XYZ file of C-alpha atoms in Angstrom:
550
model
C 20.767 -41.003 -26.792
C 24.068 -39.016 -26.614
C 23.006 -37.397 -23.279
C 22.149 -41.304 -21.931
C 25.475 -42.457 -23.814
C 27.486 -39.667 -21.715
C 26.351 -40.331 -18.477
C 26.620 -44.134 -18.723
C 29.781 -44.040 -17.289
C 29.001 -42.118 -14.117
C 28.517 -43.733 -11.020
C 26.665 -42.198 -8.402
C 27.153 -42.801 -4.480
C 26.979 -45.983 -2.814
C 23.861 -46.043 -0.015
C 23.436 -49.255 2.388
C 19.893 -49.085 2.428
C 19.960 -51.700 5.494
C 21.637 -49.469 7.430
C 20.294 -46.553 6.819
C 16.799 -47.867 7.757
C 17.014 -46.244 11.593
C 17.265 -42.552 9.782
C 14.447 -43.437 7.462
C 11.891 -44.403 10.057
C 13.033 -41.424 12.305
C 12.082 -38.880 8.950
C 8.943 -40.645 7.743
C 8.000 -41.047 11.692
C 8.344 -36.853 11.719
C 6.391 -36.289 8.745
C 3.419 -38.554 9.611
C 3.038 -37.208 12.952
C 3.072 -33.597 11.467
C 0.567 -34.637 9.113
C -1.544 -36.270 11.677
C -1.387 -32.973 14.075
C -3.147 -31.008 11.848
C -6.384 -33.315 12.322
C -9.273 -31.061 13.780
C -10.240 -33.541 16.502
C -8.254 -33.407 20.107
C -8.215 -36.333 20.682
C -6.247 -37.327 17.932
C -3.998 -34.716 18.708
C -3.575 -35.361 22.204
C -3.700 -39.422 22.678
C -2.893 -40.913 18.984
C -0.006 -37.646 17.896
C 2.314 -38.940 20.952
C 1.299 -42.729 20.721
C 2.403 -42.267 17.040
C 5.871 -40.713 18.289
C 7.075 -43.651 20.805
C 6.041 -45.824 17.948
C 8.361 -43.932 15.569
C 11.013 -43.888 18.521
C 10.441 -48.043 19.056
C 10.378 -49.034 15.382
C 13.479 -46.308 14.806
C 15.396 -48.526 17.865
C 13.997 -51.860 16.546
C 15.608 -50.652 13.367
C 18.774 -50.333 15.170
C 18.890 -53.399 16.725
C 18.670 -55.480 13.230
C 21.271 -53.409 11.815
C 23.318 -53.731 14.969
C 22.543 -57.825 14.656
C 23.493 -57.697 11.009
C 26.462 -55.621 11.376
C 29.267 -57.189 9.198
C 31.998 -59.510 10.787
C 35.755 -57.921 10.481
C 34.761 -54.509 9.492
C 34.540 -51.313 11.523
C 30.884 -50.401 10.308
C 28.577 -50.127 7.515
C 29.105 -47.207 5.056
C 25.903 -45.261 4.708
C 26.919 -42.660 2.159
C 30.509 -43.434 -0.131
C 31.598 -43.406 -3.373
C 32.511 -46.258 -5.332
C 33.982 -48.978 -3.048
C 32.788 -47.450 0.133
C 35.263 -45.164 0.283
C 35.765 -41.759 2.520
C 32.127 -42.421 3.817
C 30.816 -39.181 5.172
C 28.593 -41.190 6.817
C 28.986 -44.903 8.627
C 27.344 -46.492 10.962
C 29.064 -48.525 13.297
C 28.364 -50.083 16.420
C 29.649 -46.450 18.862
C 27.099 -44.623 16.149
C 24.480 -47.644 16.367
C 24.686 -47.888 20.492
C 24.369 -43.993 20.303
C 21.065 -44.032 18.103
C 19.454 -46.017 20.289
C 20.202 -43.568 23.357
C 18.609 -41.147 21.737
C 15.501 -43.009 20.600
C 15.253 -43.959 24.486
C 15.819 -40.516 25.332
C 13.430 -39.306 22.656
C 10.514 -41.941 23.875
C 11.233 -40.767 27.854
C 10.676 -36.871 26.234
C 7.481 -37.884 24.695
C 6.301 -39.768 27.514
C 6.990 -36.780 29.598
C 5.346 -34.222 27.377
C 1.807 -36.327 27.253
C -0.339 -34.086 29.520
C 2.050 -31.213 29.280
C 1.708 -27.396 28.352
C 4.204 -27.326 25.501
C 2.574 -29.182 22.911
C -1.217 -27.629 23.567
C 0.987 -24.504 22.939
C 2.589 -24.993 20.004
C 1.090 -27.632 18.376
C 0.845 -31.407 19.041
C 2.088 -32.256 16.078
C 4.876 -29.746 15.457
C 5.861 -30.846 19.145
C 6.461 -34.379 18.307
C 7.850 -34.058 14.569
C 10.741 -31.553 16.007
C 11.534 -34.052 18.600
C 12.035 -37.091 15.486
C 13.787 -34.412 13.769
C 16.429 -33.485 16.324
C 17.007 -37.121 16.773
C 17.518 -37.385 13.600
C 20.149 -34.371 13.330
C 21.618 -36.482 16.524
C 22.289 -39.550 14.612
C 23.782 -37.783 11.802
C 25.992 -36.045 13.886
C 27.227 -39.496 15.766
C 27.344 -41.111 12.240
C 29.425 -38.565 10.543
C 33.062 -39.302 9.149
C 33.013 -36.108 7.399
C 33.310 -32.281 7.947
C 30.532 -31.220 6.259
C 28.757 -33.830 7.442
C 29.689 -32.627 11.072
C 28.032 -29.095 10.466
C 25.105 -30.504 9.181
C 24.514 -32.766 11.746
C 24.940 -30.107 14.829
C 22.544 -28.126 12.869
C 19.964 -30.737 12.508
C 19.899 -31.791 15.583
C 20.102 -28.318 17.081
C 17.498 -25.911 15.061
C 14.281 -28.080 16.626
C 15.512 -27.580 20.227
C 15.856 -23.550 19.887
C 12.130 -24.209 18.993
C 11.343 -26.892 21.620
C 12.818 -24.394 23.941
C 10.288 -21.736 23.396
C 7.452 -24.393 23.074
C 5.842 -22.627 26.001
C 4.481 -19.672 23.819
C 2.607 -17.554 26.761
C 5.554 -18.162 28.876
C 8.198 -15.253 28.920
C 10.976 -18.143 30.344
C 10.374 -20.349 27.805
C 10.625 -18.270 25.351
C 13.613 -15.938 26.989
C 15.135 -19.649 27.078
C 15.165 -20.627 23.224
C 16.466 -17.245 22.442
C 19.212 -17.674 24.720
C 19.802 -21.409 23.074
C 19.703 -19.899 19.667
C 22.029 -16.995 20.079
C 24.355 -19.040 22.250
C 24.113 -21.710 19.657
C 24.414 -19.875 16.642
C 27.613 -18.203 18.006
C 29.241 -22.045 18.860
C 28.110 -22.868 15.030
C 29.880 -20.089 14.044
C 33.343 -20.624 15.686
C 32.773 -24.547 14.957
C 32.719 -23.611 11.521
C 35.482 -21.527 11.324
C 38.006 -24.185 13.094
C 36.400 -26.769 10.361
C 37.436 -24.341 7.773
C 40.914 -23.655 8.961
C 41.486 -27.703 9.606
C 40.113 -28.007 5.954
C 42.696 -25.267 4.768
C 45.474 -26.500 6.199
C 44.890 -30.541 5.291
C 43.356 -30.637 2.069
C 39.670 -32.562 2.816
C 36.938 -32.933 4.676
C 37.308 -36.705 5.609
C 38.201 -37.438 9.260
C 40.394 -40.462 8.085
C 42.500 -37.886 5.744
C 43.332 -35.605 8.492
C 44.194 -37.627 10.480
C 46.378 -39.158 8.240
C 47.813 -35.326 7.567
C 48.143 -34.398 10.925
C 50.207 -37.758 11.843
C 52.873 -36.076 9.230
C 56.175 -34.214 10.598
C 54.975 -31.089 8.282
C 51.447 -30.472 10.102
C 52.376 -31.774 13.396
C 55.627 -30.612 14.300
C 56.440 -28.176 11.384
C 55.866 -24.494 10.789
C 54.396 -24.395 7.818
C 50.847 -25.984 8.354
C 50.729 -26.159 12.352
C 49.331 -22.530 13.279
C 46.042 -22.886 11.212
C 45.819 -26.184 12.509
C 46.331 -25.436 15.711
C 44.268 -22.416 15.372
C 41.639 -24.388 13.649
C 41.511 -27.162 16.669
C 41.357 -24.744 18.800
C 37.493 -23.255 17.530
C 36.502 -26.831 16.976
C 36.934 -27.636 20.722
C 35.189 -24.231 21.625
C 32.084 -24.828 19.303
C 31.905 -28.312 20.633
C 32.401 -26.933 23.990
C 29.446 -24.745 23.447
C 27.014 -27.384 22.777
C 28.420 -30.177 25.154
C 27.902 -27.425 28.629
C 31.817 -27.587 29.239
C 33.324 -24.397 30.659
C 34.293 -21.974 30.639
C 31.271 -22.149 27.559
C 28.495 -23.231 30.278
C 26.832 -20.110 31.283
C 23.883 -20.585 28.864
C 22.998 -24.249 30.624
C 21.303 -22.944 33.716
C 19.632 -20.338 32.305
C 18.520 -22.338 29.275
C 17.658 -25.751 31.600
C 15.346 -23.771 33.735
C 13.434 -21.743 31.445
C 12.648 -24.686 28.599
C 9.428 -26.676 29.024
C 11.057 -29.998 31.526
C 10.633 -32.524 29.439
C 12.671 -30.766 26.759
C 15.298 -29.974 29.796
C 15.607 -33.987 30.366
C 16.057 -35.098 26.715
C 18.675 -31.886 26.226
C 20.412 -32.895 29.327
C 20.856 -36.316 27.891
C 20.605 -37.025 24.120
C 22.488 -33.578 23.278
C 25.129 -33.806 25.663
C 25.873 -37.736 24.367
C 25.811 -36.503 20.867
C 28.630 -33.764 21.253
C 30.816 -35.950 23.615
C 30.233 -38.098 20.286
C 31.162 -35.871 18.410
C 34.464 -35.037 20.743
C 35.179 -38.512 20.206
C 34.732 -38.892 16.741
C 36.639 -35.968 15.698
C 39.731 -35.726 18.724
C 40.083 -39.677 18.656
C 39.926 -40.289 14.797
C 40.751 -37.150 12.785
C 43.190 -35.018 15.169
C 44.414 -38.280 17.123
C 47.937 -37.505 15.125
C 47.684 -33.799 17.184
C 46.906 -35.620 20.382
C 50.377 -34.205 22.248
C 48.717 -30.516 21.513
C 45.227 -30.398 22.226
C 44.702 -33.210 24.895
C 46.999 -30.714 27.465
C 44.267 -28.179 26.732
C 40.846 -30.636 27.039
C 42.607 -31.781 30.035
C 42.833 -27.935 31.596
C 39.352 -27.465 30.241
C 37.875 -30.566 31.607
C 39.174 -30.279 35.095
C 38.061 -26.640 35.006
C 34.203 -27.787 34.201
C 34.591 -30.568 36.860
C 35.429 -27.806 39.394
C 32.998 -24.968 37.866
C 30.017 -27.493 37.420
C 29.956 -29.012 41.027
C 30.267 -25.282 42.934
C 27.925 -23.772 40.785
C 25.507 -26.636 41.939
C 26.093 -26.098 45.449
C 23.909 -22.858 46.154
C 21.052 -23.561 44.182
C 17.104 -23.506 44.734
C 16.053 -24.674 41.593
C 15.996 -28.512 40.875
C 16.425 -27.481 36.964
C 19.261 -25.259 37.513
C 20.988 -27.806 39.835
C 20.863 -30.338 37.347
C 21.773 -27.818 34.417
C 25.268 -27.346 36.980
C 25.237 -31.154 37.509
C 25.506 -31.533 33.757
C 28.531 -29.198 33.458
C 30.192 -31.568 36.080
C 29.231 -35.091 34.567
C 30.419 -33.420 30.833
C 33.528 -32.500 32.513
C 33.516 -36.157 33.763
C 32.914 -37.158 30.509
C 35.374 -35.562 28.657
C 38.093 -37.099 30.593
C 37.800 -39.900 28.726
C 38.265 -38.154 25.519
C 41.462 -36.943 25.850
C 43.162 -40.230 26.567
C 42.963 -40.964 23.369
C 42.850 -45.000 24.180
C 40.414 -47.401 23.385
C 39.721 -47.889 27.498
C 39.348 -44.432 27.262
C 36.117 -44.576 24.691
C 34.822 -47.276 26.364
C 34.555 -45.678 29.568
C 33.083 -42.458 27.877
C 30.398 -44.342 25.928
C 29.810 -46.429 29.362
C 28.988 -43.428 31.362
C 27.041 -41.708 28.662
C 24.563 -44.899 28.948
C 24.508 -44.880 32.900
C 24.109 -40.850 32.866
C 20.718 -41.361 30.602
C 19.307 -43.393 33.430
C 20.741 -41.586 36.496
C 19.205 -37.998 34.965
C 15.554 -39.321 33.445
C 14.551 -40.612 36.696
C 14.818 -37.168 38.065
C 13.523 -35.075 36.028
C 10.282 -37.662 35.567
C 9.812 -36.726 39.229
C 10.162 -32.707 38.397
C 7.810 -32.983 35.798
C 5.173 -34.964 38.432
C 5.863 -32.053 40.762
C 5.266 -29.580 38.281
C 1.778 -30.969 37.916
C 0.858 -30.746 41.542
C 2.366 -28.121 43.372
C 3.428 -24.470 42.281
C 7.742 -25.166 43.925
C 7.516 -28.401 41.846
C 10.633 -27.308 40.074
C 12.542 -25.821 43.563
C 14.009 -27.881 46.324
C 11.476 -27.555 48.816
C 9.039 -28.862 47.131
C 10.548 -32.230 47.350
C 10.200 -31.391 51.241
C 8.317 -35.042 52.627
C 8.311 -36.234 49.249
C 8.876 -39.771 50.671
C 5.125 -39.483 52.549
C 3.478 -38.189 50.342
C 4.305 -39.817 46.717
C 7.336 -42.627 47.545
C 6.608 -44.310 44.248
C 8.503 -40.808 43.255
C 10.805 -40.486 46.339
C 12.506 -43.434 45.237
C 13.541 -42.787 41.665
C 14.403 -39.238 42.923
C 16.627 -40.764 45.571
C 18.249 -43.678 43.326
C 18.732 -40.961 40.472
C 20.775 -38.389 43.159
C 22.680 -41.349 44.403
C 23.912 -42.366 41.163
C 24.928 -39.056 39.802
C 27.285 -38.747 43.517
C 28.776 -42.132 42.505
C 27.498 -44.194 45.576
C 28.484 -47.876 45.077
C 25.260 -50.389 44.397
C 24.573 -47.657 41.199
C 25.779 -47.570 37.520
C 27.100 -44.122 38.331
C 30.183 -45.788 40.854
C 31.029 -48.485 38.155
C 30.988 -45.003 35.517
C 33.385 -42.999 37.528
C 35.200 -46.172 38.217
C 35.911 -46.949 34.731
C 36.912 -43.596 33.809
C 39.549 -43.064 36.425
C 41.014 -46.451 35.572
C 41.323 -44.827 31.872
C 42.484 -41.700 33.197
C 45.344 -43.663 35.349
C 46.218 -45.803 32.505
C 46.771 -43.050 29.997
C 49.075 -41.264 32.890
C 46.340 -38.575 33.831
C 46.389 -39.618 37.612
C 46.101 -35.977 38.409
C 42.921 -35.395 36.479
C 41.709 -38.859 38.097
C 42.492 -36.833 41.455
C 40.138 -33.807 40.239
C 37.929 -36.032 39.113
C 37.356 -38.070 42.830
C 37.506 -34.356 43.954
C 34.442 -33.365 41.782
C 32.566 -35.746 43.486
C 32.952 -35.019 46.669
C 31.884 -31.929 46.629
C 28.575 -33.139 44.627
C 27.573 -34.799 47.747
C 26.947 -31.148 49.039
C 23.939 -31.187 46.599
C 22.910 -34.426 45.697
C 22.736 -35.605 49.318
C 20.206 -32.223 50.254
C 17.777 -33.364 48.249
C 17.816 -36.486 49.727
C 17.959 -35.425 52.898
C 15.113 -32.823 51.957
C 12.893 -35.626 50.259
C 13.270 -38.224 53.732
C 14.001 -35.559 56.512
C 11.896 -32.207 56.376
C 8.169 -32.594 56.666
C 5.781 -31.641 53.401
C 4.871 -27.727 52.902
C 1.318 -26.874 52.624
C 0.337 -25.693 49.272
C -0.644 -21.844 50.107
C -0.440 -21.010 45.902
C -2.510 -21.354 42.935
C -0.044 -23.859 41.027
C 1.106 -23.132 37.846
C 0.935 -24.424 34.289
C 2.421 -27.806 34.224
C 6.066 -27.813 32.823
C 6.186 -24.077 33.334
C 7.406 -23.838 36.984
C 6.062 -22.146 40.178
C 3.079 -20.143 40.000
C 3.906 -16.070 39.094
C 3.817 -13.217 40.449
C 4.646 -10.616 43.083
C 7.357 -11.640 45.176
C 7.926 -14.667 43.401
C 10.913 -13.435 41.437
C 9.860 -15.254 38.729
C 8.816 -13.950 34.732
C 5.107 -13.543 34.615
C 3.307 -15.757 31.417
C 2.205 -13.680 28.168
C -1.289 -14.383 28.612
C -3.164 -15.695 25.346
C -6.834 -14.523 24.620
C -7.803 -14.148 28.622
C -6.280 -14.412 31.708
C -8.191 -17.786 32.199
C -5.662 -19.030 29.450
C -2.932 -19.153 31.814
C -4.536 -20.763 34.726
C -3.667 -24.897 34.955
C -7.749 -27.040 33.991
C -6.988 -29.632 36.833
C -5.644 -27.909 40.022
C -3.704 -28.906 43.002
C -4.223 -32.543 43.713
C -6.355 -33.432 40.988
C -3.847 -35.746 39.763
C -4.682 -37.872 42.395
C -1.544 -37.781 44.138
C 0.344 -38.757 40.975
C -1.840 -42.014 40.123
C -3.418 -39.973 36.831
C 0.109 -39.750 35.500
C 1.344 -43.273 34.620
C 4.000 -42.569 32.623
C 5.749 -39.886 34.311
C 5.742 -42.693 37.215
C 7.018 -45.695 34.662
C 9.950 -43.238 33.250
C 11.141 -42.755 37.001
C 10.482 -45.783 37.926
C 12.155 -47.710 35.166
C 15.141 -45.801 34.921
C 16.055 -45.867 38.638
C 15.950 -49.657 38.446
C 17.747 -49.415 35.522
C 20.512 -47.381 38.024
C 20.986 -50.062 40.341
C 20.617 -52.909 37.810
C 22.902 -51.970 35.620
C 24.820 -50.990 38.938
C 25.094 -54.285 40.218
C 25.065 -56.125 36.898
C 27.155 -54.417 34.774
C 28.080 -56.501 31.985
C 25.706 -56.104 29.471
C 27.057 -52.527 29.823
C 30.371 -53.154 29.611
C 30.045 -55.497 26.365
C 28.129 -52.487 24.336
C 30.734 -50.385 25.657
C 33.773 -52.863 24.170
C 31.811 -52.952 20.802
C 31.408 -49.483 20.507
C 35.471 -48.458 21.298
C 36.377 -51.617 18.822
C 34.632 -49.645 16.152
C 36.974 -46.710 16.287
C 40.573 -47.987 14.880
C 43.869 -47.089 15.133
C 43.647 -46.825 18.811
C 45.707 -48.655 21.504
């Protein structure tokens, strides 16, 4: 009775159930899948395992929706995880961290859809496959929900532990596997310095709560005194390079081509898209919220960095063979793009940012659905000239390929043109006309690439297969002269070899939903490219929900 009496007082944390619904389904979804993959029977493991992930992934989105629908009037967001009175929330989800979840559930159902018929999960385990996936979404939400240091850290990790696993999915495949221990060292070491900035910004302001540093930093003593300014300065400084790390800007790139080509492709796509929203999230949760009162300091230096991955990203792109490794340099570019709208620090600024992370989901799925189709019938599916008379042979793929290159260059008719657009006003308005210029620059010279392989898919007649093809997902077939990492064979050499063949897709028609994931998300390019307001209303929402910007 004393022990009760004591402890009657105590109030524990506040938790909006409601909204915290999306996180719940994406957990439970993981576990039941897991559970289910252990069933002896393959067919369970191979039709019902993935049918049960896009179910998580729709009911996690539905999820979304009602608590975007029942979002409360005249506040910035719902507070997830608070103390009494919903104060410093480490954890709130508001319409920029609502819009965000349900990029990544879309990106996560695209993955799965992707991965149906592929290598990885006969590898390493249906259901293993498919829970990591829910998992690292569910790291990804955290991470665009948090309000919170700690919360930060915990998030990146979350969301990144399952993809150094994903990576490596492939497990009789030396590039898969040489490509999640790549992603793991490279990501442990921006953890690391991410970290140490976090600690040093802690140090120097007192908490953890992004609201409360910025606060601090908006004070003479931290932002234009002596005494505080160097570890704050110091500590910014890290935070940028760990994010850096995990959003592909350079000069902290290198790992992205290397990474992008040797992971299984469907893993490529959803790392190409949900990751690389979920760190500019990050960027723009931290830079535009906690260290907006530092904004005179470090925006100089994103702007220097982001012009520099503009540059870096679009040359790097221009000599390559691979389709994976030109996309891994595309991604540089469009997070240089990206993070232009970052450092204005305005609420035009976020808009246009979260408006081009939605159109670069659609531009880059359509793509890579098309790699992954390759992959399964020809042994260059993954290189350049395989896409060589594309448009005779398969033009049900052709087109998504073509739409998708189009709208990463910017053409107008495409949501990629009303992106750029929208960032270079925001760059103009916030008196960055010179990065604007850098920006137009950058995409010039992506016409270089983009524009080949359209010109290779419409111009050069097919190639005659003349090689065994590979495993699906894993690349062209290895060997002598290939240049490329032979596979760790399993029990025989028989293990290695892909059950259906060259052609015995049927020319595509046995894989449905590679073709609906290319399909949909190139109309969704030039939809959303000619009507763009449904876009640009999300958009609005999700900048409103950040105050205390102009």
């Amino acid at each position: 009775m004393n022990v009760l009496a004591a402890t009657h007082h105590i109030v524990g944390p506040y938790i909006e159930w409601r909204a915290f619904s999306p996180l719940i389904v994406l957990v439970a979804g993981g576990l039941i899948v897991l559970l289910v993959g252990l069933l002896r029977p393959a067919a369970i493991r191979e039709q019902i395992v993935p049918a049960l992930t896009v179910l998580a992934f729709l009911v996690a989105l539905a999820a979304e929706i009602w608590v975007y629908h029942h979002h409360p009037r005249g506040k910035a967001g719902f507070c997830l995880i608070a103390g009494p009175g919903c104060s410093s929330a480490p954890l709130a989800m508001d319409r920029l961290a609502l819009e965000l979840d349900m990029l990544f559930a879309v990106a996560g159902i695209a993955a799965t859809l992707m991965s149906w018929r592929a290598v990885a999960p006969r590898e390493s385990g249906h259901g293993e496959y498919s829970a990591l996936l829910l998992f690292s979404v569910f790291g990804m939400s955290v991470f665009a929900s948090s309000q919170n240091l700690i919360t930060l850290f915990l998030g990146i990790e979350l969301l990144s532990i399952p993809l150094y696993i994903l990576c490596a999915s492939e497990t009789r495949r030396e590039g898969s596997l040489e490509s999640g221990l790549k992603y793991l060292v490279v990501g442990s070491v921006g953890s690391a310095t991410l970290v140490y900035g976090l600690g040093l910004v802690y140090g120097a302001t007192g908490s953890t709560d992004f609201a409360t540093i910025g606060n601090a930093l908006s004070q003479s003593k931290l932002a234009g005194g002596s005494l505080g300014s160097p570890m704050v300065f110091t500590g910014l400084g890290l935070i940028i390079v760990g994010f850096a790390f995990k959003a592909s800007v350079a000069p902290f790139h290198q790992w992205t081509p290397d990474v992008y080509e040797g992971a299984p492709t469907p893993i490529t796509a959803f790392m190409a898209t949900a990751t690389k929203a979920a760190a500019l999230a990050a960027f723009l949760r931290f830079f535009d919220v906690a260290a907006i009162g530092a904004q005179n300091t470090w925006a100089p230096l994103l702007a220097t960095i982001a012009a520099i991955t503009i540059v870096v990203g679009n040359v790097g792109a221009l000599g390559q063979s691979s389709l994976k490794r030109m996309l891994g340099y595309s991604g540089v570019a469009q997070a240089g793009y990206m993070l232009t709208g970052v450092i204005v620090g305005t609420r035009l600024g976020v808009q246009a940012t979260v408006l081009y992370l939605m159109a670069y989901l659609a531009m880059n799925l359509a793509p890579f659905a098309v790699i992954v189709a390759e992959e399964h019938e020809r042994p260059d599916g993954d290189y350049l000239s395989g896409l060589a008379g594309l448009g005779a042979r398969r033009p049900w793929l052709a087109w998504p390929m073509t739409i998708g290159m189009l709208g990463l260059a910017g053409i107008p008719g495409t949501i990629g043109f009303i992106g750029k657009f929208q960032l270079i006003s925001a760059l103009v308005s916030g008196d960055y006309t010179w990065l604007a210029i850098v920006l137009v620059i950058g995409s010039m010279i992506s016409l270089g690439y983009y524009l080949r392989v359209v010109a290779t898919i419409w111009m050069r007649p097919p190639v005659a297969l003349t090689a065994p093809v590979a495993s699906a997902g894993a690349g062209p077939a290895t060997g002598p002269g290939t240049g490329e990492l032979a596979p760790i064979a399993g029990a025989s050499p028989e293990a290695d070899e892909w059950e259906e063949g060259p052609g015995a897709a049927g020319a595509g028609l046995a894989h449905p939903q590679l073709i609906f994931v290319a399909v949909a998300f190139a109309a969704a390019t030039i939809f959303f490219g000619i009507f763009p307001a449904p876009l640009f209303h999300l958009a609005s929402h999700a900048a409103n929900a950040l105050t205390g910007l102009l």
